[in-house]
mmCIF file of C-alpha atoms and ligand atoms in Angstrom:
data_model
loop_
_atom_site.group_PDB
_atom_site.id
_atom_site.type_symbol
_atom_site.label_atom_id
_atom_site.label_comp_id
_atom_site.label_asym_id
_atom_site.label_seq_id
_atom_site.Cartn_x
_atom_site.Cartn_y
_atom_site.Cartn_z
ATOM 1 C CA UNK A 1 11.633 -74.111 -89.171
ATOM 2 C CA UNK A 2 12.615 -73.976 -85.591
ATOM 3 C CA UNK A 3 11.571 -70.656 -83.690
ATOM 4 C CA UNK A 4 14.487 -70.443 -81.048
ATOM 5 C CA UNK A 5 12.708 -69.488 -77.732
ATOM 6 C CA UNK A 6 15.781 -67.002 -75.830
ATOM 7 C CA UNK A 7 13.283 -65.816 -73.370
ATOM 8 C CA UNK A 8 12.386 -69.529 -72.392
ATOM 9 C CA UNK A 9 16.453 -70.605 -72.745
ATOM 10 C CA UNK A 10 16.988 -67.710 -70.653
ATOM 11 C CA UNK A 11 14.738 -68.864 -67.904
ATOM 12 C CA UNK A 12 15.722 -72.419 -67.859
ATOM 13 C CA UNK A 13 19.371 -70.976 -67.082
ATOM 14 C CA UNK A 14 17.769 -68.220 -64.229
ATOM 15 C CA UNK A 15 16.751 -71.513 -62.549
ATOM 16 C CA UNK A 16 19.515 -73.357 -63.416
ATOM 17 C CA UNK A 17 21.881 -70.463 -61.312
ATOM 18 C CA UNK A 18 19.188 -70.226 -58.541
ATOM 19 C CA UNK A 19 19.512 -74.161 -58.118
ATOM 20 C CA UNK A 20 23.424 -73.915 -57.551
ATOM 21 C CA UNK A 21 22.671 -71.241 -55.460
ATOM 22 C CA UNK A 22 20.193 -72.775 -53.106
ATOM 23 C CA UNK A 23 23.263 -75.460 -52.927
ATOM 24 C CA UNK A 24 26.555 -72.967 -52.572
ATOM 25 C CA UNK A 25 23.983 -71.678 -49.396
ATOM 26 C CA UNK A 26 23.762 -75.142 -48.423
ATOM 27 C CA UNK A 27 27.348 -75.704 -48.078
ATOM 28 C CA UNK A 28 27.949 -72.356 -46.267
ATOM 29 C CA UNK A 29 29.457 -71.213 -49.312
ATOM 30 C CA UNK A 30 29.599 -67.408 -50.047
ATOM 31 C CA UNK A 31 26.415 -65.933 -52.324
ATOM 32 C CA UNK A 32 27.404 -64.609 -55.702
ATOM 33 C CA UNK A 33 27.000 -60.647 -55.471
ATOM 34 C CA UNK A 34 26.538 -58.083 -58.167
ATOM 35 C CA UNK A 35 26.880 -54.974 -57.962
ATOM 36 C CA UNK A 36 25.707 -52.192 -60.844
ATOM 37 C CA UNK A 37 26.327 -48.497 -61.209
ATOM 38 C CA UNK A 38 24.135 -45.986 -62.573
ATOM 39 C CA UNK A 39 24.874 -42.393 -63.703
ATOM 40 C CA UNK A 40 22.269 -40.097 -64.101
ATOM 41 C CA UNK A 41 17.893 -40.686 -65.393
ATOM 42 C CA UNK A 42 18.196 -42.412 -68.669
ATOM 43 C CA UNK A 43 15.129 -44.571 -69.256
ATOM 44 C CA UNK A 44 16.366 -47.147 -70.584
ATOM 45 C CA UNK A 45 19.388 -47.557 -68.755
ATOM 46 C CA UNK A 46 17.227 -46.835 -65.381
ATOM 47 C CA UNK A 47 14.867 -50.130 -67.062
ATOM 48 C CA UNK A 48 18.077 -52.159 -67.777
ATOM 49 C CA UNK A 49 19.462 -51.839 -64.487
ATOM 50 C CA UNK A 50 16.220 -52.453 -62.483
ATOM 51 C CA UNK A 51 15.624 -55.623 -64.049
ATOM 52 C CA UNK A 52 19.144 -56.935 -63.736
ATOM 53 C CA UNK A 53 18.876 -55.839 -59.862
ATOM 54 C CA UNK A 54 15.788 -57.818 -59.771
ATOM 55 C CA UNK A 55 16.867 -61.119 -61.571
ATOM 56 C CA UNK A 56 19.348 -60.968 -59.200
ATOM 57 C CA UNK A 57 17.392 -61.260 -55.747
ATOM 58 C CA UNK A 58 15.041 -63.382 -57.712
ATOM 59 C CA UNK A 59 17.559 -66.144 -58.309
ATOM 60 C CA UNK A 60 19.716 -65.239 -54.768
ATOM 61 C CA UNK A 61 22.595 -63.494 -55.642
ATOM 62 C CA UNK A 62 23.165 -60.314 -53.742
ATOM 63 C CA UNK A 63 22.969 -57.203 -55.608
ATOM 64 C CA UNK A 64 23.997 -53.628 -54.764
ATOM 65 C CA UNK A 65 22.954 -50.089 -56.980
ATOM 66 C CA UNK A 66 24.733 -47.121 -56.766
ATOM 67 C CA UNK A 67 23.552 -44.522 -58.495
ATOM 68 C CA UNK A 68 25.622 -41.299 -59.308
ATOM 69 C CA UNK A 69 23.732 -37.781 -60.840
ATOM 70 C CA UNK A 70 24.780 -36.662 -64.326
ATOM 71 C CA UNK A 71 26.892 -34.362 -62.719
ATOM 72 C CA UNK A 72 29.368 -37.137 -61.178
ATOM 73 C CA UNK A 73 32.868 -36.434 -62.026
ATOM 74 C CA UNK A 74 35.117 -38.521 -64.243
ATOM 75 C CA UNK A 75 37.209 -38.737 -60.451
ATOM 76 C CA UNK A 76 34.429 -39.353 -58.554
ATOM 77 C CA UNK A 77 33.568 -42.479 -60.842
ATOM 78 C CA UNK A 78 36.637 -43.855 -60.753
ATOM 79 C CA UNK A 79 37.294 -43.711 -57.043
ATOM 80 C CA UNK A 80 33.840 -45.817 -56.276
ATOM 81 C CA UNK A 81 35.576 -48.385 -59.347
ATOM 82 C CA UNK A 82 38.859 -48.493 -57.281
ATOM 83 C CA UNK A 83 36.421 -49.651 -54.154
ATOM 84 C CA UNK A 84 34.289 -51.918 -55.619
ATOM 85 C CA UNK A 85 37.737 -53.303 -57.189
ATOM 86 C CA UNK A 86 38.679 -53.859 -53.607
ATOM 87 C CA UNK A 87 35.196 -54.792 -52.154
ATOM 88 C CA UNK A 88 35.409 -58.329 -50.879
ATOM 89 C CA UNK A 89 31.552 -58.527 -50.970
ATOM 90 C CA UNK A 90 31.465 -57.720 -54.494
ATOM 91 C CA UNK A 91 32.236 -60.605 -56.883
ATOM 92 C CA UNK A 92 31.395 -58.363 -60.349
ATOM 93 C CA UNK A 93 30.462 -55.373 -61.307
ATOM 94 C CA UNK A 94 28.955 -53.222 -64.434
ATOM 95 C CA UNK A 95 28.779 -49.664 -64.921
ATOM 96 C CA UNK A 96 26.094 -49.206 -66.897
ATOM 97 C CA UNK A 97 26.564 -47.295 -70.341
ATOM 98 C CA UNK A 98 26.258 -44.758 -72.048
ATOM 99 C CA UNK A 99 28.027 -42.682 -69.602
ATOM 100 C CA UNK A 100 28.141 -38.868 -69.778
ATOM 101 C CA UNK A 101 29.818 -37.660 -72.300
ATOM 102 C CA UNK A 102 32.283 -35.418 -69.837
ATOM 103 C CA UNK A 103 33.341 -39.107 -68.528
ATOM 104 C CA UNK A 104 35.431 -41.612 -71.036
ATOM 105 C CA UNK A 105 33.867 -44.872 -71.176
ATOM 106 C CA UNK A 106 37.376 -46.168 -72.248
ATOM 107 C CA UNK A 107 38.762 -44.910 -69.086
ATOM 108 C CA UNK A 108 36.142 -46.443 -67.119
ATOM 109 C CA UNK A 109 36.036 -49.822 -68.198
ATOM 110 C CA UNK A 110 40.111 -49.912 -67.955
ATOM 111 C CA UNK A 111 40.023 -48.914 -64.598
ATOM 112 C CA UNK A 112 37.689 -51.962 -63.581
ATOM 113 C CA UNK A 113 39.552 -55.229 -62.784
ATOM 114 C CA UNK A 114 39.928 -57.493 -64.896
ATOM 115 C CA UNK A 115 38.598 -59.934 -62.615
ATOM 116 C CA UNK A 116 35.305 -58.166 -61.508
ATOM 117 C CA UNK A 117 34.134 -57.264 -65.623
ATOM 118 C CA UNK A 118 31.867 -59.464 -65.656
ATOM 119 C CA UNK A 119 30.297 -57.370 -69.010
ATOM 120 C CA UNK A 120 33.737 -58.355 -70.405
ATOM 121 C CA UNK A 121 34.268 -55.339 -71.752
ATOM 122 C CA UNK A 122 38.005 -54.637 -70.216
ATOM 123 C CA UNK A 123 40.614 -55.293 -73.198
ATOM 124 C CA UNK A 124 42.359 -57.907 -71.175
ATOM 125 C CA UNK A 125 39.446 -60.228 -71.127
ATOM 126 C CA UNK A 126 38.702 -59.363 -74.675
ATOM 127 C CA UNK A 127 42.239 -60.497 -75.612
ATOM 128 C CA UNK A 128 41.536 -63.340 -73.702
ATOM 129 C CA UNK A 129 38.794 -63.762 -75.637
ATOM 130 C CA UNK A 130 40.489 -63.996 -79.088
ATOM 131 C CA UNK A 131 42.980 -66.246 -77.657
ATOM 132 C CA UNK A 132 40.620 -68.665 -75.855
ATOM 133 C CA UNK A 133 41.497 -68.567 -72.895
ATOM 134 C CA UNK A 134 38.779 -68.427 -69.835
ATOM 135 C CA UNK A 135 37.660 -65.002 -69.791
ATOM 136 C CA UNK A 136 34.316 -63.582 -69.613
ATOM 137 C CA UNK A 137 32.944 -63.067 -73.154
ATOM 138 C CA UNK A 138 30.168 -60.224 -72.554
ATOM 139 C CA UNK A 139 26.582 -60.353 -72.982
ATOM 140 C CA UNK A 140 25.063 -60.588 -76.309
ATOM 141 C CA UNK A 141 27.848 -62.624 -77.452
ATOM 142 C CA UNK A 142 27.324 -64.786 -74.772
ATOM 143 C CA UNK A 143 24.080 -65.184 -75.188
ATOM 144 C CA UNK A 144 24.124 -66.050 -78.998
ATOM 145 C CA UNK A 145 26.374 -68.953 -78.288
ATOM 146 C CA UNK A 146 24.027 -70.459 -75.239
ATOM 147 C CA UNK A 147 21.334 -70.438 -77.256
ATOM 148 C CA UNK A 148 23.297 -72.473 -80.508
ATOM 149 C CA UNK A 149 24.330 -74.713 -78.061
ATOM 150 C CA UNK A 150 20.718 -75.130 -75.982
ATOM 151 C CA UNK A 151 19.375 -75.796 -79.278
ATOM 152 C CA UNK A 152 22.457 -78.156 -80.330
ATOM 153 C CA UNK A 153 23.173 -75.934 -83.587
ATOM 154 C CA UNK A 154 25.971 -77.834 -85.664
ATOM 155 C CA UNK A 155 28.040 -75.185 -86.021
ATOM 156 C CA UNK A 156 31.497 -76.839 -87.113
ATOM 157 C CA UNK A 157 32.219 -76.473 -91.024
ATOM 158 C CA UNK A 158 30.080 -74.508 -91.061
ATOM 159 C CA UNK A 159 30.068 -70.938 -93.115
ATOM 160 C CA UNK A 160 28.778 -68.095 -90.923
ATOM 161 C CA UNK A 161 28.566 -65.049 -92.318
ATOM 162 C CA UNK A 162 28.221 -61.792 -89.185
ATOM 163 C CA UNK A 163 27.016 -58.599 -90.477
ATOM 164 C CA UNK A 164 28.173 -55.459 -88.617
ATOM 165 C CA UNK A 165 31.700 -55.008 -86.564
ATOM 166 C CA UNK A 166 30.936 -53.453 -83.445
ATOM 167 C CA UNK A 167 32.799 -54.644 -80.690
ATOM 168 C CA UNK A 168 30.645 -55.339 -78.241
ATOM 169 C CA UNK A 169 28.775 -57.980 -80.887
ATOM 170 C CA UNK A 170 30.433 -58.215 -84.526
ATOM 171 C CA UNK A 171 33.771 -58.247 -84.203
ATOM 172 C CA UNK A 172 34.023 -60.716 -81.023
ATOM 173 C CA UNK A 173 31.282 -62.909 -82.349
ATOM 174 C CA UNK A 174 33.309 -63.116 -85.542
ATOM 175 C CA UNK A 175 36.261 -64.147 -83.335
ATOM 176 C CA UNK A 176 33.595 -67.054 -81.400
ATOM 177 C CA UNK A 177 32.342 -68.328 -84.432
ATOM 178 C CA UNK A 178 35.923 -69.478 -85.990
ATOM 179 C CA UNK A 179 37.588 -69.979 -82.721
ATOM 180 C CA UNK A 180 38.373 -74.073 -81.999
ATOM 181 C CA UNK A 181 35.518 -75.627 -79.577
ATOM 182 C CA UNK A 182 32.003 -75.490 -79.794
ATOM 183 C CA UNK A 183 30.192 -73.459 -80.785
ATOM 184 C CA UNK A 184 32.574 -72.203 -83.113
ATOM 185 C CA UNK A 185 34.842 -74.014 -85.741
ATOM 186 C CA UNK A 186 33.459 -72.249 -88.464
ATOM 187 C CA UNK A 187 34.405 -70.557 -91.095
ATOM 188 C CA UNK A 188 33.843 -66.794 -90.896
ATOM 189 C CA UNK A 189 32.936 -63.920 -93.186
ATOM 190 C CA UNK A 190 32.973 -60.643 -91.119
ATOM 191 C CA UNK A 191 30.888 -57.836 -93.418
ATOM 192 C CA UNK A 192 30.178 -54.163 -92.413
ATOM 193 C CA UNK A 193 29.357 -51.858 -94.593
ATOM 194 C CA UNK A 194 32.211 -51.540 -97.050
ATOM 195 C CA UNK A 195 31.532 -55.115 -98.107
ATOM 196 C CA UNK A 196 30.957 -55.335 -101.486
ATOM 197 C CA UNK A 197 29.309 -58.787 -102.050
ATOM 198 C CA UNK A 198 27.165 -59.074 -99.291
ATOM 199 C CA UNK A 199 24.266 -60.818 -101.039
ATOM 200 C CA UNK A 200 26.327 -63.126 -102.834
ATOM 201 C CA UNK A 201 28.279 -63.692 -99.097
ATOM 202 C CA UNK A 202 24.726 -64.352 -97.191
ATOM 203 C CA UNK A 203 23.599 -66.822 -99.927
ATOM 204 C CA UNK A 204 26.875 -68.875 -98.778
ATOM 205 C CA UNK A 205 26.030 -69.142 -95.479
ATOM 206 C CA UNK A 206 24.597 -71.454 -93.532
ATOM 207 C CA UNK A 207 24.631 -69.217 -90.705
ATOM 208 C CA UNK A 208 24.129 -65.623 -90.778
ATOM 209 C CA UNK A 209 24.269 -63.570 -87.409
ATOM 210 C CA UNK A 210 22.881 -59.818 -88.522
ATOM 211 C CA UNK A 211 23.904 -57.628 -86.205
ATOM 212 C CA UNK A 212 24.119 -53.962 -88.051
ATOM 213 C CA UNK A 213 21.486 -52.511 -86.073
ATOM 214 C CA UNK A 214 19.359 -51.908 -89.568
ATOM 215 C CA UNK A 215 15.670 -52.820 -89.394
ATOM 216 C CA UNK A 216 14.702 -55.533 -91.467
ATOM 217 C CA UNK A 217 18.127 -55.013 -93.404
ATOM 218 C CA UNK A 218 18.169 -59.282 -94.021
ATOM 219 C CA UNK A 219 15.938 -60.150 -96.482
ATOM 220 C CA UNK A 220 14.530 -63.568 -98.320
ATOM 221 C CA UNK A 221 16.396 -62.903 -101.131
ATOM 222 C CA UNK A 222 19.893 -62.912 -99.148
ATOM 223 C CA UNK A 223 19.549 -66.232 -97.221
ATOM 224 C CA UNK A 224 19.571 -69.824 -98.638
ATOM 225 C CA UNK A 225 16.840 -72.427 -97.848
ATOM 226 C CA UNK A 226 17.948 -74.340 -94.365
ATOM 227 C CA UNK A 227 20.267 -71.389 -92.709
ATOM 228 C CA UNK A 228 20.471 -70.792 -89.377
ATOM 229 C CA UNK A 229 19.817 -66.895 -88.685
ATOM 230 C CA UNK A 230 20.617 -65.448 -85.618
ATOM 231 C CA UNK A 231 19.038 -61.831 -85.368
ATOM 232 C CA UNK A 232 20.518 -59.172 -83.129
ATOM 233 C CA UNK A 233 19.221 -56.212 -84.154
ATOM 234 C CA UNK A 234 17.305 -54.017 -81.145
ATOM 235 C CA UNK A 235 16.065 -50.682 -83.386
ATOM 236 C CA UNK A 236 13.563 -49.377 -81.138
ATOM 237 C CA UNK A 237 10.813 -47.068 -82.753
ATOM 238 C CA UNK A 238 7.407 -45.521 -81.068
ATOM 239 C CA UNK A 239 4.020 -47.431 -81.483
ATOM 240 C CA UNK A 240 0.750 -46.693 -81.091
ATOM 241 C CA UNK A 241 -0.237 -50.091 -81.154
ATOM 242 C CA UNK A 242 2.035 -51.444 -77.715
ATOM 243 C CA UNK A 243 1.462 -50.558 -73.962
ATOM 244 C CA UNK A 244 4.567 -49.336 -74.078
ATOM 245 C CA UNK A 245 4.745 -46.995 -76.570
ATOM 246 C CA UNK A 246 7.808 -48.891 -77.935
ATOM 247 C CA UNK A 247 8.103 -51.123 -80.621
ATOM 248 C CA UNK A 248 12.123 -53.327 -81.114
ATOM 249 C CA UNK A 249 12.584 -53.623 -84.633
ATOM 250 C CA UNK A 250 15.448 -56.564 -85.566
ATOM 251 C CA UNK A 251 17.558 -56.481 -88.376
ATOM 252 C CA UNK A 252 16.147 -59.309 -90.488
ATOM 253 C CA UNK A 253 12.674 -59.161 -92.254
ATOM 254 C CA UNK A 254 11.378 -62.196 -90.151
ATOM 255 C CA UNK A 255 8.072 -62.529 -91.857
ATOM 256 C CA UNK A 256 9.453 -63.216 -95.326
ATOM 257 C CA UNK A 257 12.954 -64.959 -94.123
ATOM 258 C CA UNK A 258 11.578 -67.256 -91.800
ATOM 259 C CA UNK A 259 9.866 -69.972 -93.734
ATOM 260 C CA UNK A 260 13.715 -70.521 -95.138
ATOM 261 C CA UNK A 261 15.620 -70.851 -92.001
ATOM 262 C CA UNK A 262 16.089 -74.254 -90.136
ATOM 263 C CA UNK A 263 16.555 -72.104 -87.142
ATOM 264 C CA UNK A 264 15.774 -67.717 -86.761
ATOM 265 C CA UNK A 265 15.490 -65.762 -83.494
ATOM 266 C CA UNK A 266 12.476 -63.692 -83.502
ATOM 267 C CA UNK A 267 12.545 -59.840 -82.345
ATOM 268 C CA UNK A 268 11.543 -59.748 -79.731
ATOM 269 C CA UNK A 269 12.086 -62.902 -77.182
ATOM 270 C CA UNK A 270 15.310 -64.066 -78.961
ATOM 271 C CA UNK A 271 18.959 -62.875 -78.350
ATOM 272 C CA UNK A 272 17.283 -59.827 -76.452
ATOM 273 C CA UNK A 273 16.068 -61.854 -73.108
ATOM 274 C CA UNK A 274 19.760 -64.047 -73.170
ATOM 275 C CA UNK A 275 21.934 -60.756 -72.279
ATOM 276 C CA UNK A 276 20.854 -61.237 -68.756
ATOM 277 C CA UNK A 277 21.194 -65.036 -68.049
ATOM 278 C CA UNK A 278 24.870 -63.997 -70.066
ATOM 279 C CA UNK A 279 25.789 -61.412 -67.413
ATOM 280 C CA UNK A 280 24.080 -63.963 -64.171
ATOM 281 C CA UNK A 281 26.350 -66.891 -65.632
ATOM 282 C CA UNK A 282 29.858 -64.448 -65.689
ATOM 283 C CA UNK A 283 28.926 -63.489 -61.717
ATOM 284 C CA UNK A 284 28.567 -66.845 -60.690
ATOM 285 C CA UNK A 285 32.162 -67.689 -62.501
ATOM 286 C CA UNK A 286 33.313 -64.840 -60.828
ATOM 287 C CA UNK A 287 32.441 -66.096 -57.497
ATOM 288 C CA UNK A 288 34.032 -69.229 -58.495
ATOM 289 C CA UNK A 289 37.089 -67.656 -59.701
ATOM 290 C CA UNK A 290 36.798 -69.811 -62.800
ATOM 291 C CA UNK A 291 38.894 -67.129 -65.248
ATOM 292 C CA UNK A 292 41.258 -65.955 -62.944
ATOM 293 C CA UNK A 293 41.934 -68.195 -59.892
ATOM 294 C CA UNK A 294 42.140 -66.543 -56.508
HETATM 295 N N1 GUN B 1 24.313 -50.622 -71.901
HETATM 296 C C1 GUN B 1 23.646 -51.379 -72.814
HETATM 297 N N2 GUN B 1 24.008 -52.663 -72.700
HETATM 298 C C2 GUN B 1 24.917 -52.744 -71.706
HETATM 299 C C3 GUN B 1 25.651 -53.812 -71.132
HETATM 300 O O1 GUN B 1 25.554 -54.978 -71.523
HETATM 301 N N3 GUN B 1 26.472 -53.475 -70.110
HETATM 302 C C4 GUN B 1 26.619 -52.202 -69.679
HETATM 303 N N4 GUN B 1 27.476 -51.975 -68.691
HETATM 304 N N5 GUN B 1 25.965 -51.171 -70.201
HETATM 305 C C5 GUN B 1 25.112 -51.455 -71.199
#
């Protein structure tokens, strides 16, 4: 059994960006820039967005934060969109959700340009996605496939069964998994909770990608000896027993499905730490204009 190490994956890539950054400097090139909004005192958003703001003068890139009260208006928010949009400086940009619930997040992420989402959240790179063409696939997704292709996870023929259709990880994973390159060329199950087999469904798989958000939901009796089992799950509950007072819970019940797997992602330090070498890699592309030319 093969613990896959997304914390360490994730770092190799950090230096792997700050490396072609040291060289786009070199050559006089312009530095990849990344810009984040925040709205309002969330913690966890407030945490999120300081360490992606951080990563990002760590490895080079420039970085800007604007940060809006609670109070902002739906107007307001989408008139500092239309300038970023338009901000030559400013090769992508997230605004960083949840948003207030006075302010759509649909509306939001529409109004961004296509070419600056580097969360890939905007419907036209999500149709892009499913029709694979160069887009920017967003973060956990992104991350899930790095690390089956850091680790060289055969993934062709293969049967993966995803638990949970969110969009922002089951559905588009679901979409990766089958979709004709690697990783992907797999046959895919997509479950959620109307599913009425699921057992019999996990015991097919050879890789299972649990992402209901369902603490220890996955259990020994569910997954075959040798699967691969990518665990996204992020449940966070209070502890008395962390510094933090926080405690992520995953979706799988690690200590009993573990000795099975070929390959499992603990929680934490597996898909968790990749979301941020995902959203590093789409910037850089966007200062490349890989997706959309320009
Ligand atoms: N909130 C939680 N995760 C994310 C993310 O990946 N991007 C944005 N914009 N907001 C988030």
């Amino acid at each position: 059994m093969i613990i896959i190490d997304g914390k360490k994956t994730s770092e190799q890539i950090q230096e792997e960006i700050a490396a072609e950054v040291v060289k786009i400097k070199a050559a006089g090139g312009k530095v990849p820039h990344l810009a984040a909004v925040l709205v309002g005192n969330d913690g966890g958003s407030e945490t999120y967005v300081a360490s992606k703001v951080k990563t990002c003068e760590r490895i080079g890139f420039g970085s800007s934060l604007f940060r809006f009260p609670d109070s902002v208006t739906e107007a307001d928010l989408l008139q500092k969109i239309d300038e970023l949009n338009n901000d030559p400086i400013v090769d992508g940009f997230i605004i960083q959700l949840p948003l207030p619930k006075h302010i759509s997040d649909q509306k939001v992420i529409e109004r961004i340009s296509p070419k600056k989402d580097v969360d890939g959240f905007h419907p036209v790179n999500i149709g892009r996605m499913a029709l694979n063409l160069p887009t920017y696939i967003s973060a956990t997704p992104f991350g899930i496939l790095k690390l089956l292709e850091r680790y060289a996870i055969e993934t062709t023929g293969k049967h993966c069964v995803v638990i949970g259709r969110s969009n922002i990880v089951g559905s588009p994973m679901s979409i990766l998994m089958a979709r004709n390159g690697y990783p992907g060329n797999c046959t895919v199950t997509l479950t959620h909770s109307k599913t009425r087999n699921l057992k019999e469904l996990c015991l097919q798989a050879d890789i299972i990608i649990a992402a209901l958000g369902k603490p220890g939901f996955l259990t020994a009796d569910m997954v075959k000896d040798g699967a691969v089992v990518i665990d996204v799950g992020i449940t966070r509950i209070k502890s008395e027993t962390t510094k933090s007072g926080w405690k992520l819970l995953g979706d799988v019940d690690y200590e009993a499905v573990a000795p099975k797997c070929s390959y499992i992602t603990p929680v934490p330090g597996g898909v968790g730490p990749m979301t941020i070498a995902s959203l590093l890699l789409n910037t850089l592309k966007a200062s490349r204009r890989e997706v959309y030319g320009g």
